[in-house]
Amino acid sequence: MATYNQLPVYKATYDLLLYVYQIGKNVQRDYRYTLGETLKKDLIKILTLIYRANSTRQKVETIIEAREKLVAVKLQLRLLHDLKQLSLKNYANASLMTESISKQLSAWQKSYEGRYPVT
């Protein structure tokens, strides 16, 4: 078993978190301290869930929880774009990153569903 910080899904999520910090500098104060902070907290929660899933035998429930948090992240990014706080380029880059994370989490979940079904 790989350590959690060497997993591609962990690295991709961490890269998205870094990207959110970089693009967050251009967000208006009202949104930076509300929506922006929630977005960062959700990404950190996903990183924690990836760690938890990697360290337990019953991974599926934790991966499902991480996928649900990722839906919230996608919604928050779209909201920032619709509120004119993210440029189309930044939104597109973040969307590609979230899509990659989503695919990795989905594949990880599928690989364990047959071995350890959710009870």
PDB file of C-alpha atoms in Angstrom:
ATOM      1  CA  MET A   1       0.000   0.000   0.000  1.00  0.00           C
ATOM      2  CA  ALA A   2       1.365   3.373  -1.002  1.00  0.00           C
ATOM      3  CA  THR A   3       1.572   6.127   1.544  1.00  0.00           C
ATOM      4  CA  TYR A   4      -1.311   8.541   1.171  1.00  0.00           C
ATOM      5  CA  ASN A   5       0.811  11.463  -0.023  1.00  0.00           C
ATOM      6  CA  GLN A   6       2.187   9.422  -2.909  1.00  0.00           C
ATOM      7  CA  LEU A   7      -1.237   8.570  -4.318  1.00  0.00           C
ATOM      8  CA  PRO A   8      -2.000  10.315  -7.631  1.00  0.00           C
ATOM      9  CA  VAL A   9      -5.458  11.327  -6.373  1.00  0.00           C
ATOM     10  CA  TYR A  10      -3.900  12.929  -3.278  1.00  0.00           C
ATOM     11  CA  LYS A  11      -1.374  14.815  -5.405  1.00  0.00           C
ATOM     12  CA  ALA A  12      -4.086  16.005  -7.807  1.00  0.00           C
ATOM     13  CA  THR A  13      -6.257  17.224  -4.929  1.00  0.00           C
ATOM     14  CA  TYR A  14      -3.316  18.973  -3.293  1.00  0.00           C
ATOM     15  CA  ASP A  15      -2.492  20.644  -6.618  1.00  0.00           C
ATOM     16  CA  LEU A  16      -6.082  21.884  -6.844  1.00  0.00           C
ATOM     17  CA  LEU A  17      -5.836  23.267  -3.305  1.00  0.00           C
ATOM     18  CA  LEU A  18      -2.660  25.141  -4.245  1.00  0.00           C
ATOM     19  CA  TYR A  19      -4.354  26.444  -7.380  1.00  0.00           C
ATOM     20  CA  VAL A  20      -7.335  27.685  -5.348  1.00  0.00           C
ATOM     21  CA  TYR A  21      -4.960  29.561  -3.050  1.00  0.00           C
ATOM     22  CA  GLN A  22      -3.239  31.141  -6.070  1.00  0.00           C
ATOM     23  CA  ILE A  23      -6.400  32.241  -7.838  1.00  0.00           C
ATOM     24  CA  GLY A  24      -8.055  33.261  -4.575  1.00  0.00           C
ATOM     25  CA  LYS A  25      -5.931  36.383  -4.423  1.00  0.00           C
ATOM     26  CA  ASN A  26      -8.103  37.951  -7.131  1.00  0.00           C
ATOM     27  CA  VAL A  27     -11.421  37.206  -5.436  1.00  0.00           C
ATOM     28  CA  GLN A  28     -13.285  40.095  -3.816  1.00  0.00           C
ATOM     29  CA  ARG A  29     -13.075  40.256  -0.043  1.00  0.00           C
ATOM     30  CA  ASP A  30     -16.749  39.374   0.498  1.00  0.00           C
ATOM     31  CA  TYR A  31     -16.370  36.120  -1.401  1.00  0.00           C
ATOM     32  CA  ARG A  32     -12.782  35.358  -0.362  1.00  0.00           C
ATOM     33  CA  TYR A  33     -13.651  35.002   3.315  1.00  0.00           C
ATOM     34  CA  THR A  34     -16.911  33.123   2.825  1.00  0.00           C
ATOM     35  CA  LEU A  35     -17.059  31.038  -0.325  1.00  0.00           C
ATOM     36  CA  GLY A  36     -13.290  30.906  -0.766  1.00  0.00           C
ATOM     37  CA  GLU A  37     -12.650  29.664   2.763  1.00  0.00           C
ATOM     38  CA  THR A  38     -15.388  27.041   2.471  1.00  0.00           C
ATOM     39  CA  LEU A  39     -13.830  25.843  -0.774  1.00  0.00           C
ATOM     40  CA  LYS A  40     -10.417  25.510   0.858  1.00  0.00           C
ATOM     41  CA  LYS A  41     -11.868  23.680   3.875  1.00  0.00           C
ATOM     42  CA  ASP A  42     -13.702  21.237   1.610  1.00  0.00           C
ATOM     43  CA  LEU A  43     -10.518  20.479  -0.322  1.00  0.00           C
ATOM     44  CA  ILE A  44      -8.628  19.892   2.916  1.00  0.00           C
ATOM     45  CA  LYS A  45     -11.458  17.589   4.027  1.00  0.00           C
ATOM     46  CA  ILE A  46     -11.097  15.625   0.771  1.00  0.00           C
ATOM     47  CA  LEU A  47      -7.361  15.262   1.421  1.00  0.00           C
ATOM     48  CA  THR A  48      -8.144  13.975   4.908  1.00  0.00           C
ATOM     49  CA  LEU A  49     -10.687  11.516   3.508  1.00  0.00           C
ATOM     50  CA  ILE A  50      -8.124  10.229   1.006  1.00  0.00           C
ATOM     51  CA  TYR A  51      -5.736   9.643   3.896  1.00  0.00           C
ATOM     52  CA  ARG A  52      -8.466   7.843   5.850  1.00  0.00           C
ATOM     53  CA  ALA A  53      -9.489   5.694   2.879  1.00  0.00           C
ATOM     54  CA  ASN A  54      -5.896   4.698   2.257  1.00  0.00           C
ATOM     55  CA  SER A  55      -5.356   3.618   5.852  1.00  0.00           C
ATOM     56  CA  THR A  56      -8.415   1.391   6.285  1.00  0.00           C
ATOM     57  CA  ARG A  57      -9.744  -1.822   4.786  1.00  0.00           C
ATOM     58  CA  GLN A  58     -13.268  -0.423   4.369  1.00  0.00           C
ATOM     59  CA  LYS A  59     -12.403   2.223   1.793  1.00  0.00           C
ATOM     60  CA  VAL A  60     -15.641   2.492  -0.162  1.00  0.00           C
ATOM     61  CA  GLU A  61     -17.685   4.528   2.331  1.00  0.00           C
ATOM     62  CA  THR A  62     -14.863   7.025   2.786  1.00  0.00           C
ATOM     63  CA  ILE A  63     -14.312   7.343  -0.953  1.00  0.00           C
ATOM     64  CA  ILE A  64     -18.029   7.972  -1.433  1.00  0.00           C
ATOM     65  CA  GLU A  65     -17.836  10.740   1.168  1.00  0.00           C
ATOM     66  CA  ALA A  66     -14.849  12.264  -0.655  1.00  0.00           C
ATOM     67  CA  ARG A  67     -16.772  12.156  -3.939  1.00  0.00           C
ATOM     68  CA  GLU A  68     -19.700  13.952  -2.305  1.00  0.00           C
ATOM     69  CA  LYS A  69     -17.367  16.679  -1.010  1.00  0.00           C
ATOM     70  CA  LEU A  70     -15.962  17.015  -4.518  1.00  0.00           C
ATOM     71  CA  VAL A  71     -19.461  17.757  -5.830  1.00  0.00           C
ATOM     72  CA  ALA A  72     -19.601  20.651  -3.354  1.00  0.00           C
ATOM     73  CA  VAL A  73     -16.196  21.865  -4.579  1.00  0.00           C
ATOM     74  CA  LYS A  74     -17.413  21.829  -8.187  1.00  0.00           C
ATOM     75  CA  LEU A  75     -20.499  23.798  -7.184  1.00  0.00           C
ATOM     76  CA  GLN A  76     -18.455  26.384  -5.304  1.00  0.00           C
ATOM     77  CA  LEU A  77     -16.077  26.848  -8.241  1.00  0.00           C
ATOM     78  CA  ARG A  78     -18.999  27.324 -10.596  1.00  0.00           C
ATOM     79  CA  LEU A  79     -20.576  29.808  -8.223  1.00  0.00           C
ATOM     80  CA  LEU A  80     -17.328  31.804  -8.058  1.00  0.00           C
ATOM     81  CA  HIS A  81     -17.244  31.864 -11.849  1.00  0.00           C
ATOM     82  CA  ASP A  82     -20.900  32.903 -12.135  1.00  0.00           C
ATOM     83  CA  LEU A  83     -20.272  35.681  -9.609  1.00  0.00           C
ATOM     84  CA  LYS A  84     -17.463  36.928 -11.885  1.00  0.00           C
ATOM     85  CA  GLN A  85     -14.801  36.073  -9.311  1.00  0.00           C
ATOM     86  CA  LEU A  86     -13.006  33.526 -11.520  1.00  0.00           C
ATOM     87  CA  SER A  87     -12.016  34.101 -15.091  1.00  0.00           C
ATOM     88  CA  LEU A  88     -13.107  31.570 -17.676  1.00  0.00           C
ATOM     89  CA  LYS A  89      -9.505  30.337 -17.970  1.00  0.00           C
ATOM     90  CA  ASN A  90      -9.145  29.797 -14.216  1.00  0.00           C
ATOM     91  CA  TYR A  91     -12.547  28.134 -14.007  1.00  0.00           C
ATOM     92  CA  ALA A  92     -11.684  25.827 -16.917  1.00  0.00           C
ATOM     93  CA  ASN A  93      -8.365  24.852 -15.321  1.00  0.00           C
ATOM     94  CA  ALA A  94     -10.004  24.158 -11.966  1.00  0.00           C
ATOM     95  CA  SER A  95     -12.779  22.176 -13.679  1.00  0.00           C
ATOM     96  CA  LEU A  96     -10.247  19.980 -15.466  1.00  0.00           C
ATOM     97  CA  MET A  97      -8.494  19.343 -12.167  1.00  0.00           C
ATOM     98  CA  THR A  98     -11.732  18.434 -10.383  1.00  0.00           C
ATOM     99  CA  GLU A  99     -12.724  16.138 -13.235  1.00  0.00           C
ATOM    100  CA  SER A 100      -9.405  14.314 -12.947  1.00  0.00           C
ATOM    101  CA  ILE A 101      -9.878  13.899  -9.199  1.00  0.00           C
ATOM    102  CA  SER A 102     -13.431  12.680  -9.735  1.00  0.00           C
ATOM    103  CA  LYS A 103     -12.324  10.030 -12.222  1.00  0.00           C
ATOM    104  CA  GLN A 104      -9.556   8.824  -9.910  1.00  0.00           C
ATOM    105  CA  LEU A 105     -11.890   8.575  -6.923  1.00  0.00           C
ATOM    106  CA  SER A 106     -14.467   6.735  -9.031  1.00  0.00           C
ATOM    107  CA  ALA A 107     -11.885   4.237 -10.279  1.00  0.00           C
ATOM    108  CA  TRP A 108     -10.580   3.737  -6.750  1.00  0.00           C
ATOM    109  CA  GLN A 109     -14.096   3.097  -5.491  1.00  0.00           C
ATOM    110  CA  LYS A 110     -14.861   0.598  -8.259  1.00  0.00           C
ATOM    111  CA  SER A 111     -11.645  -1.307  -7.597  1.00  0.00           C
ATOM    112  CA  TYR A 112     -12.683  -1.931  -3.991  1.00  0.00           C
ATOM    113  CA  GLU A 113     -16.462  -2.377  -4.301  1.00  0.00           C
ATOM    114  CA  GLY A 114     -16.200  -6.007  -5.334  1.00  0.00           C
ATOM    115  CA  ARG A 115     -13.690  -6.908  -2.640  1.00  0.00           C
ATOM    116  CA  TYR A 116     -15.248  -5.095   0.297  1.00  0.00           C
ATOM    117  CA  PRO A 117     -18.927  -4.312  -0.326  1.00  0.00           C
ATOM    118  CA  VAL A 118     -20.543  -1.491   1.640  1.00  0.00           C
ATOM    119  CA  THR A 119     -22.597  -2.849   4.526  1.00  0.00           C
TER     120      THR A 119
END
